[in-house]
Amino acid sequence: MSPKSKEQFEEIRTQTVLVIKETALELFAENGFHNTSIRQIAKAAKISKGLMYNYFESKDELLKAIITDAMEMGNVFMRRYLDEAASPEEQMRGLIDGVFEWIVDNLKYWKLLAALAFQPAVTKSMEGEVIEKAKEHTGMVTDLFRKMGKKEPEKEALLYGALMDGIGMQYMVMPEVYPLEEMKQLVIQKIFEK
């Protein structure tokens, strides 16, 4: 067997970090941050606890990496739907469709973020970054509502955010029975009513 190249080692490292973060996300979402140990994460990820510490110094650092990933996903998401070539109405429609798709596809993130919302001490070290990212995203939506001619675009953006968060939370609690498509149509109707 030939020795692994630098690229192969980097690929193995990247894959291991991904497995650790996905495993931790699932366990944090299901059991809570405080109720999940490094040992549980390592066992579920099928790696040793020692190897786990080669990648993340602490559980807090691992959580920070997961939240950073979620914020980056939010950036990519916003850029994808707020395409300057489209009209403001098309952008808003794409954003709404995208948010509903994201809710379904990323239920574990919703569970984790919901749990963390009620544990501010856990995320205290990232509070500034999270608030700044939320302000940035709200600003983008405010600009979109402004372009759509809404009288109070800041308030509309805050209401939109609250609606999306609330719908995400309700879907998280009862995904099998929550009328997600009907809620999406209602959101579209409310946003586009004159």
PDB file of C-alpha atoms in Angstrom, residues 10 14-15 41 48-50 56 58 68-69 77-78 80-82 93 96 100 103 111 119 134 141 152 158 163-164 189:
ATOM      1  CA  GLU A  10      -6.719  16.678   3.620  1.00  0.00           C
ATOM      2  CA  THR A  14     -12.371  17.312   5.696  1.00  0.00           C
ATOM      3  CA  GLN A  15     -14.658  14.263   5.698  1.00  0.00           C
ATOM      4  CA  ILE A  41     -20.416  12.555  19.770  1.00  0.00           C
ATOM      5  CA  SER A  48     -12.074   7.938  19.273  1.00  0.00           C
ATOM      6  CA  LYS A  49     -12.533  10.681  21.836  1.00  0.00           C
ATOM      7  CA  GLY A  50      -8.836  11.526  21.447  1.00  0.00           C
ATOM      8  CA  PHE A  56     -12.115  20.429  18.071  1.00  0.00           C
ATOM      9  CA  SER A  58     -13.993  21.590  23.122  1.00  0.00           C
ATOM     10  CA  THR A  68     -20.691  29.437  11.777  1.00  0.00           C
ATOM     11  CA  ASP A  69     -21.654  26.903   9.104  1.00  0.00           C
ATOM     12  CA  PHE A  77     -29.026  31.245   0.673  1.00  0.00           C
ATOM     13  CA  MET A  78     -29.661  35.002   0.668  1.00  0.00           C
ATOM     14  CA  ARG A  80     -28.936  32.825  -4.229  1.00  0.00           C
ATOM     15  CA  TYR A  81     -32.436  34.266  -3.970  1.00  0.00           C
ATOM     16  CA  LEU A  82     -31.671  37.962  -4.042  1.00  0.00           C
ATOM     17  CA  ARG A  93     -41.136  34.895  -4.291  1.00  0.00           C
ATOM     18  CA  ILE A  96     -40.162  32.583   0.239  1.00  0.00           C
ATOM     19  CA  PHE A 100     -39.856  26.870   2.956  1.00  0.00           C
ATOM     20  CA  ILE A 103     -37.207  24.542   6.612  1.00  0.00           C
ATOM     21  CA  LYS A 111     -34.167  22.141  16.302  1.00  0.00           C
ATOM     22  CA  GLN A 119     -30.007  28.885  26.343  1.00  0.00           C
ATOM     23  CA  ALA A 134     -29.302  38.681  11.641  1.00  0.00           C
ATOM     24  CA  VAL A 141     -35.089  41.839   3.232  1.00  0.00           C
ATOM     25  CA  GLU A 152     -42.803  50.466   6.275  1.00  0.00           C
ATOM     26  CA  LEU A 158     -39.195  42.066  10.910  1.00  0.00           C
ATOM     27  CA  LEU A 163     -43.407  34.599  10.348  1.00  0.00           C
ATOM     28  CA  MET A 164     -40.633  32.425   8.931  1.00  0.00           C
ATOM     29  CA  GLN A 189     -50.836  36.191  -0.246  1.00  0.00           C
TER      30      GLN A 189
END
